Short mmCIF file of C-alpha atoms in Angstrom, two decimals:
data_model
loop_
_atom_site.label_atom_id
_atom_site.label_comp_id
_atom_site.label_asym_id
_atom_site.label_seq_id
_atom_site.Cartn_x
_atom_site.Cartn_y
_atom_site.Cartn_z
CA MET C 1 0.41 -0.39 0.02
CA ARG C 2 0.73 3.99 -0.42
CA ALA C 3 2.49 5.10 2.60
CA VAL C 4 3.51 8.81 3.55
CA GLY C 5 6.79 8.46 5.71
CA TYR C 6 10.35 9.10 7.26
CA GLN C 7 13.57 7.26 9.02
CA THR C 8 15.04 10.40 10.90
CA SER C 9 13.65 13.67 12.14
CA LEU C 10 14.48 16.52 9.48
CA PRO C 11 13.81 20.17 9.28
CA ILE C 12 10.82 20.07 7.02
CA GLU C 13 12.32 21.74 4.85
CA ASP C 14 14.85 18.87 3.31
CA GLU C 15 12.70 15.96 1.16
CA ALA C 16 13.61 13.75 3.82
CA ALA C 17 11.67 14.86 6.62
CA LEU C 18 8.33 12.78 4.59
CA GLN C 19 8.75 10.05 1.81
CA ASP C 20 6.88 8.47 -0.20
CA ILE C 21 6.61 4.64 0.52
CA THR C 22 4.59 1.36 -0.04
CA LEU C 23 4.11 -0.88 2.77
CA PRO C 24 1.65 -3.87 3.51
CA ARG C 25 -0.89 -3.85 3.91
CA PRO C 26 -1.95 -4.47 7.42
CA GLU C 27 -4.05 -6.86 8.28
CA PRO C 28 -6.62 -6.40 11.90
CA THR C 29 -6.80 -8.74 15.17
CA GLY C 30 -8.92 -8.46 18.37
CA ARG C 31 -11.02 -5.63 17.76
CA ASP C 32 -9.95 -3.35 15.39
CA ILE C 33 -11.31 -2.75 12.03
CA LEU C 34 -9.10 -2.15 8.91
CA VAL C 35 -9.80 1.66 7.34
CA GLU C 36 -9.69 2.48 3.23
CA VAL C 37 -7.88 5.67 4.57
CA ARG C 38 -9.83 8.76 2.24
CA ALA C 39 -8.64 11.52 4.20
CA VAL C 40 -6.67 12.95 6.79
CA SER C 41 -5.93 15.72 8.61
CA VAL C 42 -2.36 17.31 9.51
CA ASN C 43 -2.12 18.45 13.39
CA PRO C 44 0.51 20.26 15.41
CA VAL C 45 0.69 16.74 17.07
CA ASP C 46 2.44 15.26 13.85
CA THR C 47 5.45 17.52 13.29
CA LYS C 48 6.02 17.55 16.79
CA VAL C 49 6.32 14.12 16.43
CA ARG C 50 8.48 14.27 13.22
CA ARG C 51 11.07 16.47 15.63
CA ARG C 52 11.81 14.21 18.33
CA ALA C 53 10.58 10.40 17.43
CA ALA C 54 12.76 8.53 15.31
CA PRO C 55 12.31 4.82 14.64
CA GLU C 56 14.25 2.08 14.40
CA ALA C 57 17.52 2.09 12.11
CA GLY C 58 15.95 0.55 8.72
CA ALA C 59 12.13 1.18 9.55
CA TRP C 60 9.79 4.11 8.34
CA LYS C 61 7.52 5.49 10.87
CA VAL C 62 4.22 6.59 9.32
CA LEU C 63 2.79 9.71 11.36
CA GLY C 64 -0.93 10.67 10.91
CA TRP C 65 -3.99 10.97 13.95
CA ASP C 66 -7.27 12.46 12.23
CA ALA C 67 -8.34 10.39 9.51
CA ALA C 68 -12.15 9.90 7.50
CA GLY C 69 -12.93 5.91 5.16
CA ILE C 70 -14.62 2.77 4.73
CA VAL C 71 -14.01 0.24 6.15
CA VAL C 72 -12.96 -3.34 4.58
CA ALA C 73 -12.50 -5.83 7.28
CA THR C 74 -11.98 -6.65 10.60
CA GLY C 75 -11.50 -8.58 13.49
CA PRO C 76 -12.50 -11.45 15.11
CA GLU C 77 -14.09 -9.38 18.18
CA ALA C 78 -15.03 -5.97 16.65
CA THR C 79 -18.48 -5.36 16.52
CA ARG C 80 -19.05 -2.07 15.90
CA PHE C 81 -18.57 -1.80 12.12
CA ARG C 82 -19.09 -3.86 9.40
CA PRO C 83 -17.36 -3.91 5.97
CA GLY C 84 -18.81 -0.68 3.94
CA ASP C 85 -19.32 1.64 7.17
CA ALA C 86 -18.04 5.33 6.93
CA VAL C 87 -16.45 6.25 9.94
CA TYR C 88 -14.30 8.77 11.02
CA TYR C 89 -10.88 8.95 14.12
CA ALA C 90 -7.96 10.04 15.57
CA GLY C 91 -6.35 6.95 16.40
CA ALA C 92 -3.39 5.70 18.60
CA LEU C 93 0.10 7.82 19.11
CA GLU C 94 1.65 4.78 19.82
CA ARG C 95 0.61 2.85 16.98
CA PRO C 96 0.96 3.65 12.68
CA GLY C 97 -0.24 7.05 11.22
CA THR C 98 -3.52 6.92 9.08
CA ASN C 99 -0.97 8.64 6.59
CA ALA C 100 -1.24 5.71 4.35
CA GLU C 101 -3.65 4.27 2.02
CA PHE C 102 -4.99 1.33 4.62
CA HIS C 103 -5.30 1.62 8.38
CA LEU C 104 -5.79 -0.16 11.21
CA VAL C 105 -7.18 1.25 14.30
CA ASP C 106 -9.06 -0.01 17.61
CA GLU C 107 -12.74 0.31 17.14
CA ARG C 108 -14.53 1.66 20.41
CA ILE C 109 -12.37 4.61 19.28
CA VAL C 110 -14.28 5.24 16.12
CA GLY C 111 -16.87 6.57 15.71
CA ARG C 112 -20.14 6.55 12.58
CA LYS C 113 -19.05 9.76 9.79
CA PRO C 114 -21.55 11.92 10.10
CA ALA C 115 -23.18 11.79 6.24
CA SER C 116 -23.85 15.71 5.86
CA LEU C 117 -20.02 15.58 5.81
CA SER C 118 -17.33 15.24 2.69
CA PHE C 119 -14.58 12.77 3.92
CA ALA C 120 -11.84 15.59 3.58
CA GLU C 121 -14.31 17.83 6.28
CA ALA C 122 -14.93 14.61 7.82
CA ALA C 123 -11.47 14.31 8.77
CA ALA C 124 -10.43 18.17 10.09
CA LEU C 125 -12.25 16.98 12.85
CA PRO C 126 -11.66 14.20 15.70
CA LEU C 127 -8.75 14.76 16.85
CA THR C 128 -9.69 18.41 17.61
CA ALA C 129 -13.01 16.95 18.30
CA ILE C 130 -11.71 14.24 21.26
CA THR C 131 -9.37 16.94 22.78
CA ALA C 132 -11.33 19.71 22.94
CA TRP C 133 -15.13 17.57 24.47
CA GLU C 134 -13.11 15.97 26.55
CA THR C 135 -10.97 19.66 27.95
CA LEU C 136 -14.19 21.70 28.69
CA PHE C 137 -16.78 18.94 29.83
CA ASP C 138 -13.91 16.60 31.30
CA ARG C 139 -11.19 18.23 32.98
CA LEU C 140 -13.16 22.08 33.45
CA ASP C 141 -16.32 20.51 33.91
CA VAL C 142 -17.62 23.71 32.67
CA ARG C 143 -21.11 23.13 33.86
CA LYS C 144 -20.00 23.20 37.07
CA ALA C 145 -20.03 26.80 37.57
CA VAL C 146 -16.75 28.66 39.59
CA PRO C 147 -18.35 30.79 42.42
CA GLY C 148 -18.53 34.82 42.24
CA ALA C 149 -17.02 34.60 38.79
CA ALA C 150 -18.30 35.28 34.96
CA ASN C 151 -19.91 33.34 33.78
CA ALA C 152 -18.14 33.05 30.71
CA ILE C 153 -14.22 31.05 28.95
CA LEU C 154 -11.54 32.15 27.99
CA ILE C 155 -9.71 30.55 25.18
CA VAL C 156 -6.13 30.81 24.27
CA GLY C 157 -5.97 30.44 20.63
CA GLY C 158 -9.60 30.26 19.60
CA ALA C 159 -8.72 30.35 15.28
CA GLY C 160 -6.64 26.64 15.69
CA GLY C 161 -7.65 23.56 15.60
CA VAL C 162 -9.00 23.23 19.12
CA GLY C 163 -10.11 26.50 19.61
CA SER C 164 -12.27 26.71 16.18
CA ILE C 165 -13.58 23.19 17.40
CA ALA C 166 -14.03 24.76 21.06
CA THR C 167 -15.02 27.88 20.61
CA GLN C 168 -18.35 25.91 18.43
CA LEU C 169 -19.06 23.14 21.41
CA ALA C 170 -18.90 26.02 24.32
CA ARG C 171 -21.19 28.34 22.23
CA GLN C 172 -23.63 25.24 21.68
CA LEU C 173 -23.71 23.20 24.69
CA THR C 174 -23.21 25.57 27.45
CA ASP C 175 -23.87 29.57 28.67
CA LEU C 176 -21.00 30.41 28.90
CA THR C 177 -20.13 33.84 27.63
CA VAL C 178 -17.75 32.51 24.91
CA ILE C 179 -14.28 34.78 24.97
CA THR C 180 -10.78 34.20 22.49
CA THR C 181 -8.13 35.57 22.00
CA ALA C 182 -6.47 36.01 17.73
CA SER C 183 -4.34 38.03 16.69
CA ARG C 184 -5.08 38.59 12.90
CA PRO C 185 -7.72 40.28 11.35
CA GLU C 186 -8.53 36.48 9.39
CA THR C 187 -8.07 34.75 12.69
CA MET C 188 -10.27 37.43 14.23
CA ALA C 189 -12.84 36.87 11.71
CA TRP C 190 -12.76 33.76 11.57
CA SER C 191 -13.75 33.06 15.27
CA ARG C 192 -16.33 35.20 15.95
CA ASP C 193 -17.54 33.77 13.09
CA LEU C 194 -17.44 30.19 15.27
CA GLY C 195 -19.24 31.65 17.36
CA ALA C 196 -16.57 34.12 19.64
CA HIS C 197 -18.78 36.47 22.00
CA HIS C 198 -16.01 38.57 22.13
CA VAL C 199 -12.18 37.79 19.97
CA VAL C 200 -9.74 39.65 22.20
CA ASP C 201 -5.29 40.26 20.75
CA HIS C 202 -3.69 37.41 22.87
CA GLY C 203 -0.87 39.46 21.27
CA ALA C 204 -1.19 42.82 23.55
CA ALA C 205 -2.49 43.52 27.17
CA LEU C 206 -5.10 40.34 27.82
CA ALA C 207 -5.59 41.24 31.11
CA ARG C 208 -6.99 44.48 30.63
CA GLN C 209 -8.08 43.15 27.46
CA VAL C 210 -10.71 41.28 29.01
CA ALA C 211 -11.66 43.55 32.03
CA ASP C 212 -12.35 45.88 29.47
CA LEU C 213 -15.33 43.57 28.10
CA GLY C 214 -17.34 44.50 31.31
CA LEU C 215 -17.97 41.17 32.81
CA GLY C 216 -16.14 40.51 35.52
CA ALA C 217 -13.80 37.43 35.69
CA PRO C 218 -13.87 34.85 34.19
CA GLY C 219 -13.28 31.91 36.31
CA LEU C 220 -12.26 29.12 33.05
CA VAL C 221 -9.51 29.03 30.91
CA PHE C 222 -9.05 27.04 28.07
CA SER C 223 -5.40 27.53 26.83
CA THR C 224 -4.59 25.86 23.34
CA THR C 225 -1.26 27.57 22.36
CA HIS C 226 1.74 29.47 24.55
CA THR C 227 0.33 28.88 27.29
CA ASP C 228 4.36 30.17 29.62
CA THR C 229 3.51 32.94 27.06
CA HIS C 230 0.30 33.59 29.02
CA LEU C 231 0.61 32.30 31.96
CA ALA C 232 0.68 35.00 34.37
CA ALA C 233 -2.28 37.14 32.67
CA ILE C 234 -4.21 34.33 32.82
CA ALA C 235 -3.85 33.98 36.53
CA GLU C 236 -3.77 37.97 36.71
CA LEU C 237 -8.05 37.61 34.80
CA MET C 238 -8.97 34.73 36.32
CA ALA C 239 -11.60 34.82 39.53
CA PRO C 240 -10.40 32.73 42.60
CA GLN C 241 -11.38 29.90 42.62
CA GLY C 242 -11.38 29.38 38.72
CA ARG C 243 -9.82 26.33 36.62
CA LEU C 244 -7.78 26.03 33.70
CA ALA C 245 -7.09 23.86 31.44
CA LEU C 246 -3.91 23.23 28.31
CA ILE C 247 -2.75 21.27 25.62
CA ASP C 248 0.20 22.48 24.94
CA ASP C 249 4.13 21.78 26.23
CA PRO C 250 5.36 24.31 27.70
CA ALA C 251 8.83 23.42 28.38
CA THR C 252 8.59 25.25 32.08
CA LEU C 253 5.48 26.35 33.88
CA ASP C 254 5.33 28.58 36.87
CA VAL C 255 2.45 27.44 38.37
CA SER C 256 3.01 29.22 41.05
CA LEU C 257 0.82 31.51 39.97
CA LEU C 258 -2.32 29.83 40.61
CA LYS C 259 -1.56 29.40 44.43
CA ARG C 260 -2.38 32.83 45.58
CA LYS C 261 -6.64 32.08 43.75
CA SER C 262 -6.39 29.02 44.72
CA LEU C 263 -6.69 28.36 40.32
CA SER C 264 -6.80 24.34 39.21
CA LEU C 265 -4.92 23.27 36.43
CA HIS C 266 -5.45 20.62 34.37
CA TRP C 267 -4.04 18.80 31.58
CA GLU C 268 -5.41 17.65 27.97
CA PHE C 269 -4.53 14.49 26.39
CA MET C 270 -6.63 12.91 24.41
CA PHE C 271 -4.71 9.67 23.92
CA THR C 272 -4.63 9.23 27.25
CA ARG C 273 -7.48 6.73 26.86
CA PRO C 274 -6.49 4.56 24.03
CA MET C 275 -2.20 5.01 25.08
CA PHE C 276 -3.54 3.22 28.51
CA GLY C 277 -6.18 1.35 27.47
CA THR C 278 -8.62 2.74 30.22
CA VAL C 279 -11.98 1.23 31.65
CA ASP C 280 -13.39 4.39 29.36
CA ILE C 281 -11.95 3.79 26.03
CA ALA C 282 -14.79 3.42 24.43
CA ALA C 283 -16.61 7.35 25.64
CA GLN C 284 -14.10 8.30 22.76
CA GLY C 285 -15.77 6.61 20.29
CA ALA C 286 -19.47 7.25 22.05
CA LEU C 287 -17.77 11.30 22.02
CA LEU C 288 -17.22 11.26 18.46
CA ASP C 289 -20.73 9.90 17.25
CA GLU C 290 -22.82 12.78 19.43
CA VAL C 291 -20.59 15.03 17.56
CA ALA C 292 -21.48 13.89 14.15
CA ARG C 293 -25.08 13.88 15.94
CA LEU C 294 -24.67 17.64 16.44
CA VAL C 295 -23.59 18.31 12.87
CA GLU C 296 -25.99 16.29 11.57
CA ALA C 297 -28.53 18.08 13.55
CA GLY C 298 -26.45 22.20 12.49
CA GLN C 299 -24.81 22.51 15.59
CA LEU C 300 -21.51 22.24 14.84
CA ARG C 301 -19.91 22.55 11.34
CA THR C 302 -16.13 21.67 9.79
CA THR C 303 -13.01 23.51 11.31
CA LEU C 304 -11.27 22.26 7.44
CA ALA C 305 -9.94 25.94 6.81
CA GLU C 306 -7.78 24.53 3.57
CA HIS C 307 -7.24 21.36 1.00
CA PHE C 308 -3.67 20.86 -0.15
CA GLY C 309 -4.81 18.13 -2.28
CA PRO C 310 -3.94 14.32 -2.11
CA ILE C 311 -2.18 12.54 0.57
CA ASN C 312 1.91 12.96 -1.22
CA ALA C 313 4.86 13.70 0.47
CA ALA C 314 5.04 17.50 -1.10
CA ASN C 315 2.28 17.76 -0.15
CA LEU C 316 2.30 16.79 3.73
CA ARG C 317 5.60 18.54 3.87
CA ARG C 318 3.63 21.16 2.81
CA ALA C 319 1.18 20.88 5.77
CA HIS C 320 3.95 20.45 8.39
CA ALA C 321 5.12 23.59 6.97
CA ARG C 322 2.16 25.93 7.45
CA LEU C 323 1.91 24.33 11.04
CA GLU C 324 4.99 25.25 11.85
CA SER C 325 5.01 28.51 10.62
CA GLY C 326 2.02 29.74 13.27
CA ARG C 327 0.60 31.28 11.24
CA ALA C 328 -3.30 28.46 10.26
CA LYS C 329 -5.86 28.71 10.98
CA GLY C 330 -8.06 25.99 11.59
CA LYS C 331 -7.69 21.94 9.95
CA ILE C 332 -5.44 21.76 6.76
CA VAL C 333 -6.74 18.58 5.21
CA LEU C 334 -5.47 16.47 2.08
CA GLU C 335 -7.97 13.91 0.43
CA GLY C 336 -7.36 10.63 -1.63
CA PHE C 337 -3.68 8.90 -2.43
CA ALA C 338 -3.43 10.34 -6.01
#
């Protein structure tokens, strides 16, 4: 089968950073299903793994943790899907990725593709939807009020892939006032279009801008990017006893800034359930089915922003470069093997 992989961690400008390769087609066992991949999207985790994790000598590492496609075979213990079913999912970090014609995935973390979306539109959603959902409802518990705080949430990085779906979920499924951050006119407009009540500039004085909205101090903050840079401002603007969640990878984080207000800190890593085979691993498949239902009901929409063409090494290198530039909005999707 055709795939895209690498053998050495290299800068994305190097053509060997991602290469077109041929690999054996895998066969499903246990609760795995084999999916013919129709579309994939690219996430910051793809670029991080490419830069940091080299495979064993002579082996190929295939990236990709978002896919939409068709089930072509199932393992003997799989019961949720049958060949011909259209599905979408985010996969597992420690297994081969989705940048391949055929991909094995545990059926418990797979959802049924929203019927109203194309494969490309659906591929934009899984990883970010799981991340945003788990952060909002499992980690931050946003439906539980923070005593004395404004009924509001601040999403730092509202125009990114996760911020784009988190904005929609918070707007559609809660009564919170949704404040997001962005730094360019086009990303500010994107965030407003997705449902943000207010958009502030994370390149300027963040705490003052939030205070100037006149809403009071929010008790909930979801930081998707540059948390270490913004932490002092976040601690300043938050209400006492508030809850802060983050998903990025700061090299250091001065959590002492949170002590005076008794602010709690919550990490979200959407690969935790599949990585450790948690007893509630099937919650991710159920979550994706619920996201599909919300899409069909018109409450959520795809966050696809750019279509980079067929799935090949050149286009994936281009997508990685865009993400590494820090200027992407929404999700970048590739479709089909030309």
